[in-house]
């Protein structure tokens, strides 16, 4: 016999009942996004490799090591061969779409959200997959739309606090930092490079490369032996943000924190937080959760005021975030106190009703009854007449339904159906037209 095939390393199947939790998180997000005026965007799952190289940055771990990239050969003379990549994140795709569809012409802020799979060739472990799912949102627009305002940063973060609350995740921590404008960062990079010159020989080969090509990326290093060197020998970006060149960054950061305080959002400042993507400017933030272990980031985001221009578009400052759906669900599953809200159980849970024809002759009428009930909003399973009474009840129990509706010859001719409540053991006779309301 051929050996059975398995899902590919770093990918997995999401099965019921876990899938109900996924739907709960997705629907909670849609509800919260709607309250904040965000609309959905869907971008392609693969894009030109160049989009990520230019958007996310060549020296980032994502682009330098983790992308699923292939050469797509031309199939017709009118086509060109090109390098394509499964999206490792969605911000670059959204900004590409913003530019391509000239959304700046509306003159309004674009508030867009997405839900979907992303792909990174990382070493799989708990909470880290090669195909994983993100829910994210981006706000961007011309400067005249107010896209640079700290109000936007604080609004996104406040929305996330509401979202965590709506989903039912407790015990998170929010860390926030500013990595400044490109001007501040140029000065900081110089100081960083000087400091790195003194210690770089003690760091890993990746850091030695980063020290020259993109010193900020040294902070992404995960090699344990490098951590004390990075912690104790490198300058802090905030001394640059507090000086004269940095006043724009400082005022912006201060503005964000003031609003967060006014709204009552709890945060911690973390001067070492730089986030592993090159497009960030000014505000960066992460929400973490202790229950997640090593992969503790529930979500991350930040401002990217120059991304549109680096992709050949108009000036379109913006800010956004993406949350790890896999990690949200894992946090809920690990919380013994979490219960799916009743409304979610009704929407995504299994039906509570089982329609049981007693012989094949009643299959058409049972199917008609099931169709009627479903039309009246009652979810039900439909059996078939080959099942004997014992199997009907065994199946109903396995399906975890509460009611079994018996459809036999007598029931059909009298128009009175027998409904057995499996939990109480009680059996009732209910006239057919009253069935739907009695099952609700
Ligand atoms: P990111 O920090 O790379 O940011 O990813 C956001 C979240 O996606 C992480 O906090 C984590 O929860 C989840 N995640 C990332 N990689 C994996 C993985 N291999 N397995 C499971 N979950 C993962 C971004 O992607 C930015 N585009 C966020 C953003 C939007 N910034 C501005 N706008």
CSV table of C-alpha atoms and ligand atoms in Angstrom, one decimal:
chain,number,residue,atom,x,y,z
A,1,UNK,CA,0.0,0.0,0.0
A,2,UNK,CA,1.3,3.5,-0.8
A,3,UNK,CA,2.3,5.4,2.3
A,4,UNK,CA,-0.2,8.2,3.2
A,5,UNK,CA,0.9,11.8,2.4
A,6,UNK,CA,1.2,14.3,5.2
A,7,UNK,CA,1.0,18.1,5.3
A,8,UNK,CA,4.3,19.8,4.5
A,9,UNK,CA,6.6,20.9,7.3
A,10,UNK,CA,5.5,24.1,8.9
A,11,UNK,CA,1.9,23.8,7.5
A,12,UNK,CA,-1.1,22.4,9.3
A,13,UNK,CA,-4.8,21.7,9.0
A,14,UNK,CA,-7.2,23.6,11.1
A,15,UNK,CA,-10.0,21.2,12.1
A,16,UNK,CA,-13.3,21.6,14.0
A,17,UNK,CA,-13.9,22.4,16.8
A,18,UNK,CA,-10.7,24.6,16.7
A,19,UNK,CA,-11.9,26.2,13.5
A,20,UNK,CA,-14.8,27.8,15.5
A,21,UNK,CA,-12.2,29.7,17.5
A,22,UNK,CA,-10.6,30.9,14.3
A,23,UNK,CA,-14.0,32.1,13.1
A,24,UNK,CA,-14.6,33.8,16.4
A,25,UNK,CA,-11.3,35.8,16.2
A,26,UNK,CA,-12.0,36.7,12.5
A,27,UNK,CA,-15.6,37.8,13.2
A,28,UNK,CA,-14.6,39.8,16.3
A,29,UNK,CA,-11.9,41.5,14.2
A,30,UNK,CA,-14.5,42.3,11.4
A,31,UNK,CA,-16.9,43.8,14.0
A,32,UNK,CA,-14.2,45.9,15.7
A,33,UNK,CA,-12.8,47.1,12.3
A,34,UNK,CA,-16.3,48.2,11.2
A,35,UNK,CA,-16.7,50.3,14.4
A,36,UNK,CA,-13.5,52.1,13.5
A,37,UNK,CA,-14.4,52.6,9.8
A,38,UNK,CA,-12.0,50.1,8.2
A,39,UNK,CA,-13.0,48.3,5.0
A,40,UNK,CA,-11.6,45.0,3.6
A,41,UNK,CA,-8.9,44.7,1.0
A,42,UNK,CA,-7.8,41.4,-0.6
A,43,UNK,CA,-4.5,41.4,-2.3
A,44,UNK,CA,-2.9,38.5,-4.2
A,45,UNK,CA,-1.1,35.7,-2.3
A,46,UNK,CA,2.0,36.1,-4.6
A,47,UNK,CA,3.6,39.2,-5.8
A,48,UNK,CA,6.8,40.2,-7.6
A,49,UNK,CA,9.8,39.4,-5.4
A,50,UNK,CA,11.0,43.0,-5.9
A,51,UNK,CA,8.0,44.3,-3.9
A,52,UNK,CA,9.3,42.7,-0.8
A,53,UNK,CA,12.9,43.3,-1.5
A,54,UNK,CA,12.2,47.0,-1.9
A,55,UNK,CA,9.4,47.3,0.7
A,56,UNK,CA,10.4,45.0,3.6
A,57,UNK,CA,14.2,45.4,3.0
A,58,UNK,CA,17.0,43.2,1.6
A,59,UNK,CA,18.8,42.9,4.9
A,60,UNK,CA,15.8,41.8,6.9
A,61,UNK,CA,15.6,38.1,8.0
A,62,UNK,CA,12.3,37.9,6.1
A,63,UNK,CA,13.8,38.8,2.7
A,64,UNK,CA,17.3,37.5,3.1
A,65,UNK,CA,16.4,34.0,4.5
A,66,UNK,CA,12.7,33.3,4.7
A,67,UNK,CA,10.9,33.9,1.4
A,68,UNK,CA,9.3,31.2,-0.8
A,69,UNK,CA,10.6,32.5,-4.1
A,70,UNK,CA,10.6,31.0,-7.6
A,71,UNK,CA,11.3,31.9,-11.1
A,72,UNK,CA,8.1,32.1,-13.1
A,73,UNK,CA,9.0,31.3,-16.7
A,74,UNK,CA,7.3,33.1,-19.5
A,75,UNK,CA,4.7,30.9,-21.2
A,76,UNK,CA,4.0,33.1,-24.2
A,77,UNK,CA,6.0,35.6,-26.2
A,78,UNK,CA,3.9,38.4,-24.7
A,79,UNK,CA,5.0,37.4,-21.2
A,80,UNK,CA,8.2,38.0,-19.3
A,81,UNK,CA,9.9,35.6,-16.9
A,82,UNK,CA,9.9,37.0,-13.5
A,83,UNK,CA,10.8,36.2,-9.9
A,84,UNK,CA,7.7,35.7,-7.8
A,85,UNK,CA,7.3,35.3,-4.0
A,86,UNK,CA,4.5,34.0,-1.7
A,87,UNK,CA,3.7,37.0,0.4
A,88,UNK,CA,5.6,36.9,3.7
A,89,UNK,CA,3.5,39.9,5.0
A,90,UNK,CA,0.7,42.1,3.6
A,91,UNK,CA,1.7,45.7,4.2
A,92,UNK,CA,3.8,45.9,1.0
A,93,UNK,CA,1.0,44.4,-1.0
A,94,UNK,CA,-1.6,46.9,0.4
A,95,UNK,CA,0.7,49.9,-0.4
A,96,UNK,CA,1.3,48.5,-3.8
A,97,UNK,CA,-2.4,48.3,-4.4
A,98,UNK,CA,-2.8,51.9,-3.0
A,99,UNK,CA,-0.3,53.1,-5.6
A,100,UNK,CA,-1.6,51.0,-8.4
A,101,UNK,CA,-5.3,52.1,-8.0
A,102,UNK,CA,-4.3,55.7,-7.2
A,103,UNK,CA,-6.3,55.7,-4.0
A,104,UNK,CA,-4.6,59.0,-3.1
A,105,UNK,CA,-7.0,60.6,-5.5
A,106,UNK,CA,-9.9,60.3,-3.0
A,107,UNK,CA,-7.9,62.7,-0.8
A,108,UNK,CA,-9.1,60.6,2.2
A,109,UNK,CA,-7.4,58.4,4.6
A,110,UNK,CA,-7.6,54.8,3.3
A,111,UNK,CA,-8.5,52.5,6.2
A,112,UNK,CA,-8.0,48.9,5.0
A,113,UNK,CA,-8.0,45.5,6.7
A,114,UNK,CA,-7.1,42.0,5.5
A,115,UNK,CA,-7.3,38.5,6.7
A,116,UNK,CA,-5.3,35.7,5.1
A,117,UNK,CA,-2.3,33.4,4.9
A,118,UNK,CA,1.3,34.5,4.8
A,119,UNK,CA,4.4,32.4,4.2
A,120,UNK,CA,7.8,32.5,5.8
A,121,UNK,CA,10.5,29.8,5.6
A,122,UNK,CA,11.3,29.9,9.3
A,123,UNK,CA,12.3,27.0,11.5
A,124,UNK,CA,8.9,25.7,12.6
A,125,UNK,CA,8.2,25.5,16.4
A,126,UNK,CA,5.2,26.1,18.7
A,127,UNK,CA,3.6,29.3,17.5
A,128,UNK,CA,5.8,29.6,14.4
A,129,UNK,CA,4.7,28.1,11.1
A,130,UNK,CA,5.7,28.4,7.4
A,131,UNK,CA,2.2,29.1,6.4
A,132,UNK,CA,0.5,31.2,9.1
A,133,UNK,CA,-2.4,33.6,9.2
A,134,UNK,CA,-2.5,37.3,9.8
A,135,UNK,CA,-5.3,39.8,10.4
A,136,UNK,CA,-4.0,43.3,9.8
A,137,UNK,CA,-5.0,46.8,9.1
A,138,UNK,CA,-3.4,49.8,7.5
A,139,UNK,CA,-4.3,53.5,7.5
A,140,UNK,CA,-2.6,55.6,4.9
A,141,UNK,CA,-3.2,58.6,2.7
A,142,UNK,CA,-1.8,61.9,1.4
A,143,UNK,CA,-0.4,64.1,4.1
A,144,UNK,CA,-3.5,66.4,3.6
A,145,UNK,CA,-5.7,63.6,4.8
A,146,UNK,CA,-4.0,63.7,8.3
A,147,UNK,CA,-2.2,60.5,7.7
A,148,UNK,CA,0.9,61.7,9.7
A,149,UNK,CA,-1.0,62.6,12.8
A,150,UNK,CA,-0.3,60.9,16.1
A,151,UNK,CA,-4.1,60.5,16.4
A,152,UNK,CA,-3.8,57.7,13.8
A,153,UNK,CA,-1.1,55.8,15.7
A,154,UNK,CA,-3.1,56.0,18.9
A,155,UNK,CA,-6.3,55.1,17.2
A,156,UNK,CA,-4.8,51.9,15.7
A,157,UNK,CA,-3.4,50.9,19.1
A,158,UNK,CA,-6.7,51.7,20.8
A,159,UNK,CA,-8.5,49.6,18.2
A,160,UNK,CA,-6.2,46.7,19.1
A,161,UNK,CA,-7.0,46.9,22.8
A,162,UNK,CA,-10.7,46.8,21.9
A,163,UNK,CA,-10.1,43.8,19.6
A,164,UNK,CA,-8.2,41.9,22.3
A,165,UNK,CA,-11.1,42.6,24.6
A,166,UNK,CA,-13.7,41.5,22.0
A,167,UNK,CA,-11.8,38.3,21.3
A,168,UNK,CA,-11.4,37.6,25.1
A,169,UNK,CA,-7.6,37.7,25.4
A,170,UNK,CA,-6.5,38.9,28.8
A,171,UNK,CA,-3.0,39.5,30.3
A,172,UNK,CA,-1.3,41.0,27.3
A,173,UNK,CA,1.5,43.6,27.4
A,174,UNK,CA,1.9,46.5,25.0
A,175,UNK,CA,5.4,47.7,24.3
A,176,UNK,CA,5.9,50.9,22.3
A,177,UNK,CA,8.9,52.8,20.9
A,178,UNK,CA,9.8,55.4,18.3
A,179,UNK,CA,12.6,54.7,15.9
A,180,UNK,CA,12.5,58.2,14.5
A,181,UNK,CA,12.5,59.8,11.1
A,182,UNK,CA,15.0,58.8,8.5
A,183,UNK,CA,17.1,61.8,9.4
A,184,UNK,CA,17.3,60.8,13.0
A,185,UNK,CA,18.1,57.2,12.0
A,186,UNK,CA,20.9,58.3,9.7
A,187,UNK,CA,22.6,59.8,12.7
A,188,UNK,CA,21.8,56.9,14.9
A,189,UNK,CA,23.0,54.4,12.4
A,190,UNK,CA,26.4,56.2,12.3
A,191,UNK,CA,26.7,56.0,16.1
A,192,UNK,CA,25.5,52.4,16.0
A,193,UNK,CA,28.1,51.6,13.4
A,194,UNK,CA,30.9,53.2,15.5
A,195,UNK,CA,29.8,51.2,18.5
A,196,UNK,CA,29.6,48.1,16.5
A,197,UNK,CA,33.1,48.5,15.1
A,198,UNK,CA,34.4,47.9,18.6
A,199,UNK,CA,32.4,44.7,19.3
A,200,UNK,CA,31.4,43.3,16.0
A,201,UNK,CA,34.2,40.6,16.0
A,202,UNK,CA,32.5,39.0,19.0
A,203,UNK,CA,29.1,38.8,17.2
A,204,UNK,CA,27.7,36.2,14.8
A,205,UNK,CA,28.4,36.3,11.1
A,206,UNK,CA,24.9,37.6,10.3
A,207,UNK,CA,25.5,40.5,12.7
A,208,UNK,CA,28.9,41.2,11.1
A,209,UNK,CA,27.2,41.6,7.8
A,210,UNK,CA,24.3,43.6,9.2
A,211,UNK,CA,26.8,45.9,11.0
A,212,UNK,CA,28.0,47.1,7.6
A,213,UNK,CA,24.8,46.9,5.5
A,214,UNK,CA,22.0,47.8,7.9
A,215,UNK,CA,23.2,48.2,11.5
A,216,UNK,CA,19.6,48.5,13.0
A,217,UNK,CA,19.0,44.9,12.0
A,218,UNK,CA,21.6,43.8,14.6
A,219,UNK,CA,18.8,44.2,17.1
A,220,UNK,CA,16.9,41.3,15.3
A,221,UNK,CA,19.7,38.9,16.2
A,222,UNK,CA,18.4,35.8,18.1
A,223,UNK,CA,21.8,34.2,18.9
A,224,UNK,CA,21.9,33.9,22.7
A,225,UNK,CA,25.6,34.6,23.0
A,226,UNK,CA,25.2,37.9,21.2
A,227,UNK,CA,22.5,39.3,23.4
A,228,UNK,CA,24.6,40.7,26.3
A,229,UNK,CA,26.9,42.4,23.8
A,230,UNK,CA,23.9,44.0,22.0
A,231,UNK,CA,22.3,44.9,25.3
A,232,UNK,CA,25.2,46.6,26.9
A,233,UNK,CA,27.4,48.1,24.2
A,234,UNK,CA,25.1,49.8,21.7
A,235,UNK,CA,23.7,53.3,22.0
A,236,UNK,CA,20.0,54.0,22.6
A,237,UNK,CA,18.0,55.7,19.9
A,238,UNK,CA,16.1,57.9,22.3
A,239,UNK,CA,19.1,60.1,23.0
A,240,UNK,CA,18.9,61.0,19.3
A,241,UNK,CA,15.1,61.5,19.3
A,242,UNK,CA,15.4,63.9,22.2
A,243,UNK,CA,17.9,66.2,20.5
A,244,UNK,CA,17.2,69.0,18.0
A,245,UNK,CA,17.2,66.9,14.8
A,246,UNK,CA,14.8,64.5,16.6
A,247,UNK,CA,12.3,67.0,17.8
A,248,UNK,CA,9.8,66.0,15.0
A,249,UNK,CA,10.1,62.4,16.1
A,250,UNK,CA,9.9,63.3,19.8
A,251,UNK,CA,6.8,65.5,19.4
A,252,UNK,CA,5.1,62.8,17.4
A,253,UNK,CA,5.9,60.1,19.9
A,254,UNK,CA,4.9,62.3,22.8
A,255,UNK,CA,1.6,63.0,21.0
A,256,UNK,CA,0.9,59.3,20.6
A,257,UNK,CA,1.6,58.6,24.3
A,258,UNK,CA,-0.5,61.5,25.5
A,259,UNK,CA,-3.5,60.2,23.6
A,260,UNK,CA,-3.0,56.7,24.8
A,261,UNK,CA,-2.9,57.9,28.3
A,262,UNK,CA,-6.1,60.0,27.8
A,263,UNK,CA,-7.9,56.9,26.4
A,264,UNK,CA,-6.6,54.8,29.2
A,265,UNK,CA,-4.4,52.4,27.3
A,266,UNK,CA,-1.7,50.7,29.4
A,267,UNK,CA,1.7,50.6,27.7
A,268,UNK,CA,5.4,50.1,28.5
A,269,UNK,CA,8.1,52.0,26.6
A,270,UNK,CA,10.9,49.7,25.3
A,271,UNK,CA,13.8,51.7,23.7
A,272,UNK,CA,15.2,48.5,22.2
A,273,UNK,CA,12.1,47.6,20.2
A,274,UNK,CA,13.0,48.2,16.5
A,275,UNK,CA,10.8,45.5,14.7
A,276,UNK,CA,12.3,43.4,12.0
A,277,UNK,CA,11.1,45.2,8.9
A,278,UNK,CA,12.9,48.1,7.2
A,279,UNK,CA,9.9,50.3,6.3
A,280,UNK,CA,9.2,51.5,9.8
A,281,UNK,CA,9.6,55.2,10.9
A,282,UNK,CA,8.6,56.8,14.2
A,283,UNK,CA,6.1,54.6,16.1
A,284,UNK,CA,6.7,50.9,16.5
A,285,UNK,CA,4.8,48.6,18.9
A,286,UNK,CA,4.2,45.0,19.9
A,287,UNK,CA,1.6,43.2,22.0
A,288,UNK,CA,3.1,40.2,23.7
A,289,UNK,CA,1.5,37.4,25.9
A,290,UNK,CA,3.4,35.3,28.5
A,291,UNK,CA,1.4,32.1,27.6
A,292,UNK,CA,2.9,32.0,24.1
A,293,UNK,CA,6.4,31.1,25.3
A,294,UNK,CA,9.3,31.8,23.0
A,295,UNK,CA,7.1,33.2,20.2
A,296,UNK,CA,5.5,35.7,22.5
A,297,UNK,CA,4.5,38.4,20.0
A,298,UNK,CA,0.7,38.3,19.5
A,299,UNK,CA,1.0,41.1,17.1
A,300,UNK,CA,3.2,43.9,15.9
A,301,UNK,CA,3.0,47.1,13.9
A,302,UNK,CA,4.2,50.6,13.3
A,303,UNK,CA,4.4,53.7,11.1
A,304,UNK,CA,5.9,53.6,7.6
A,305,UNK,CA,5.9,57.2,6.3
A,306,UNK,CA,8.3,56.5,3.4
A,307,UNK,CA,7.1,53.1,2.1
A,308,UNK,CA,4.9,54.4,-0.7
A,309,UNK,CA,7.7,56.5,-2.1
A,310,UNK,CA,10.2,53.6,-1.9
A,311,UNK,CA,7.7,51.5,-4.0
A,312,UNK,CA,7.5,54.3,-6.6
A,313,UNK,CA,4.3,55.9,-5.3
A,314,UNK,CA,3.2,59.3,-4.1
A,315,UNK,CA,3.9,60.4,-0.5
A,316,UNK,CA,1.5,58.4,1.6
A,317,UNK,CA,2.4,58.2,5.3
A,318,UNK,CA,0.7,55.4,7.1
A,319,UNK,CA,0.6,53.1,10.1
A,320,UNK,CA,-0.7,49.6,10.6
A,321,UNK,CA,-0.3,46.3,12.3
A,322,UNK,CA,-0.7,42.6,11.8
A,323,UNK,CA,-1.7,40.0,14.4
A,324,UNK,CA,-0.8,36.3,14.3
A,325,UNK,CA,-4.2,34.5,14.1
A,326,UNK,CA,-2.5,31.2,15.0
A,327,UNK,CA,-1.1,32.8,18.1
A,328,UNK,CA,-4.5,34.4,19.1
A,329,UNK,CA,-6.2,31.0,18.9
A,330,UNK,CA,-3.4,29.4,20.8
A,331,UNK,CA,-3.7,31.9,23.6
A,332,UNK,CA,-7.5,31.3,23.8
A,333,UNK,CA,-6.9,27.5,23.8
A,334,UNK,CA,-4.4,27.8,26.6
A,335,UNK,CA,-6.7,29.9,28.8
A,336,UNK,CA,-8.8,27.5,31.0
A,337,UNK,CA,-11.2,30.3,31.7
A,338,UNK,CA,-12.0,31.2,28.1
A,339,UNK,CA,-15.4,30.1,26.8
A,340,UNK,CA,-16.6,30.8,23.3
A,341,UNK,CA,-19.5,33.3,23.7
A,342,UNK,CA,-22.9,31.8,23.2
A,343,UNK,CA,-23.5,33.8,20.0
A,344,UNK,CA,-20.4,32.3,18.5
A,345,UNK,CA,-21.3,28.8,19.5
A,346,UNK,CA,-24.7,29.2,17.8
A,347,UNK,CA,-23.1,30.6,14.6
A,348,UNK,CA,-20.1,28.2,14.3
A,349,UNK,CA,-21.0,25.3,16.6
A,350,UNK,CA,-22.6,22.1,15.4
A,351,UNK,CA,-26.4,22.0,15.0
A,352,UNK,CA,-28.5,21.0,18.0
A,353,UNK,CA,-31.1,19.2,16.0
A,354,UNK,CA,-31.0,15.8,14.2
A,355,UNK,CA,-33.8,15.0,11.8
A,356,UNK,CA,-34.3,11.2,11.7
A,357,UNK,CA,-36.4,9.5,9.0
A,358,UNK,CA,-37.4,6.0,10.1
A,359,UNK,CA,-37.1,4.4,6.7
A,360,UNK,CA,-36.0,5.2,3.1
A,361,UNK,CA,-39.7,6.0,2.3
A,362,UNK,CA,-39.6,9.0,4.6
A,363,UNK,CA,-36.3,10.4,3.2
A,364,UNK,CA,-38.0,12.9,0.9
A,365,UNK,CA,-40.3,14.2,3.6
A,366,UNK,CA,-37.4,14.4,6.1
A,367,UNK,CA,-35.3,16.3,3.6
A,368,UNK,CA,-38.2,18.7,3.0
A,369,UNK,CA,-38.6,19.2,6.8
A,370,UNK,CA,-34.9,19.9,7.2
A,371,UNK,CA,-35.0,22.3,4.3
A,372,UNK,CA,-37.9,24.2,5.9
A,373,UNK,CA,-36.2,24.4,9.3
A,374,UNK,CA,-32.9,25.5,7.9
A,375,UNK,CA,-34.9,28.2,6.0
A,376,UNK,CA,-36.3,29.4,9.3
A,377,UNK,CA,-32.8,29.7,10.7
A,378,UNK,CA,-32.6,26.4,12.5
A,379,UNK,CA,-29.3,24.5,11.9
A,380,UNK,CA,-29.9,20.8,11.7
A,381,UNK,CA,-28.3,17.5,10.7
A,382,UNK,CA,-30.3,15.3,8.4
A,383,UNK,CA,-30.1,11.5,8.8
A,384,UNK,CA,-31.2,8.9,6.3
A,385,UNK,CA,-33.8,6.1,6.5
A,386,UNK,CA,-31.2,3.3,6.6
A,387,UNK,CA,-30.5,4.0,10.2
A,388,UNK,CA,-32.3,1.9,12.8
A,389,UNK,CA,-33.5,3.5,16.0
A,390,UNK,CA,-30.4,2.5,18.0
A,391,UNK,CA,-28.0,3.9,15.4
A,392,UNK,CA,-30.1,7.1,15.2
A,393,UNK,CA,-29.6,7.8,18.9
A,394,UNK,CA,-26.0,6.7,18.9
A,395,UNK,CA,-25.3,9.1,16.0
A,396,UNK,CA,-27.2,11.9,17.6
A,397,UNK,CA,-25.2,11.5,20.8
A,398,UNK,CA,-21.9,11.5,18.9
A,399,UNK,CA,-23.0,14.6,17.0
A,400,UNK,CA,-23.7,16.2,20.4
A,401,UNK,CA,-27.2,17.4,19.4
A,402,UNK,CA,-29.9,18.1,21.9
A,403,UNK,CA,-33.0,17.2,19.9
A,404,UNK,CA,-33.9,14.2,17.7
A,405,UNK,CA,-36.9,14.8,15.4
A,406,UNK,CA,-38.5,11.5,14.4
A,407,UNK,CA,-40.0,11.4,10.9
A,408,UNK,CA,-42.0,8.2,10.6
A,409,UNK,CA,-45.1,7.2,8.7
A,410,UNK,CA,-47.4,8.0,11.6
A,411,UNK,CA,-45.8,11.3,12.2
A,412,UNK,CA,-46.2,12.3,8.6
A,413,UNK,CA,-49.9,11.3,8.3
A,414,UNK,CA,-50.9,12.9,11.7
A,415,UNK,CA,-48.7,16.0,11.2
A,416,UNK,CA,-47.5,15.6,14.8
A,417,UNK,CA,-43.8,15.0,15.1
A,418,UNK,CA,-42.0,13.3,18.0
A,419,UNK,CA,-39.1,15.3,19.4
A,420,UNK,CA,-36.8,13.6,21.9
A,421,UNK,CA,-34.6,15.8,24.1
A,422,UNK,CA,-31.4,13.8,24.6
A,423,UNK,CA,-30.3,15.8,27.6
A,424,UNK,CA,-33.5,15.4,29.7
A,425,UNK,CA,-34.7,12.1,28.1
A,426,UNK,CA,-38.1,13.7,27.6
A,427,UNK,CA,-40.1,13.0,24.5
A,428,UNK,CA,-42.7,15.5,23.2
A,429,UNK,CA,-45.3,15.6,20.5
A,430,UNK,CA,-45.2,18.8,18.5
A,431,UNK,CA,-47.4,19.8,15.6
A,432,UNK,CA,-45.4,20.4,12.5
A,433,UNK,CA,-46.1,24.1,12.1
A,434,UNK,CA,-45.0,24.8,15.6
A,435,UNK,CA,-41.7,22.8,15.3
A,436,UNK,CA,-39.4,25.6,14.3
A,437,UNK,CA,-40.5,27.9,17.1
A,438,UNK,CA,-40.3,25.2,19.7
A,439,UNK,CA,-36.7,24.3,18.6
A,440,UNK,CA,-35.5,27.9,18.7
B,1,LIG,P1,5.4,40.9,11.8
B,1,LIG,O1,5.9,41.3,13.2
B,1,LIG,O2,6.4,40.3,11.0
B,1,LIG,O3,4.8,42.2,11.2
B,1,LIG,O4,4.2,39.9,12.0
B,1,LIG,C1,3.1,40.2,12.7
B,1,LIG,C2,2.6,39.0,13.5
B,1,LIG,O5,2.4,37.9,12.7
B,1,LIG,C3,3.6,38.6,14.6
B,1,LIG,O6,3.5,39.4,15.8
B,1,LIG,C4,3.1,37.2,14.9
B,1,LIG,O7,2.0,37.1,15.7
B,1,LIG,C5,2.7,36.7,13.5
B,1,LIG,N1,3.7,35.9,12.8
B,1,LIG,C6,4.8,36.3,12.2
B,1,LIG,N2,5.5,35.3,11.7
B,1,LIG,C7,4.8,34.1,12.1
B,1,LIG,C8,5.0,32.7,11.9
B,1,LIG,N3,6.1,32.3,11.2
B,1,LIG,N4,4.1,31.9,12.4
B,1,LIG,C9,3.1,32.4,13.1
B,1,LIG,N5,2.8,33.7,13.3
B,1,LIG,C10,3.7,34.6,12.8
B,1,LIG,C11,4.3,42.3,9.9
B,1,LIG,O8,4.1,41.3,9.2
B,1,LIG,C12,3.9,43.7,9.5
B,1,LIG,N6,3.4,43.6,8.1
B,1,LIG,C13,2.9,44.3,10.4
B,1,LIG,C14,2.5,45.7,10.0
B,1,LIG,C15,1.4,46.0,9.3
B,1,LIG,N7,3.3,46.8,10.2
B,1,LIG,C16,2.6,47.8,9.7
B,1,LIG,N8,1.5,47.4,9.1
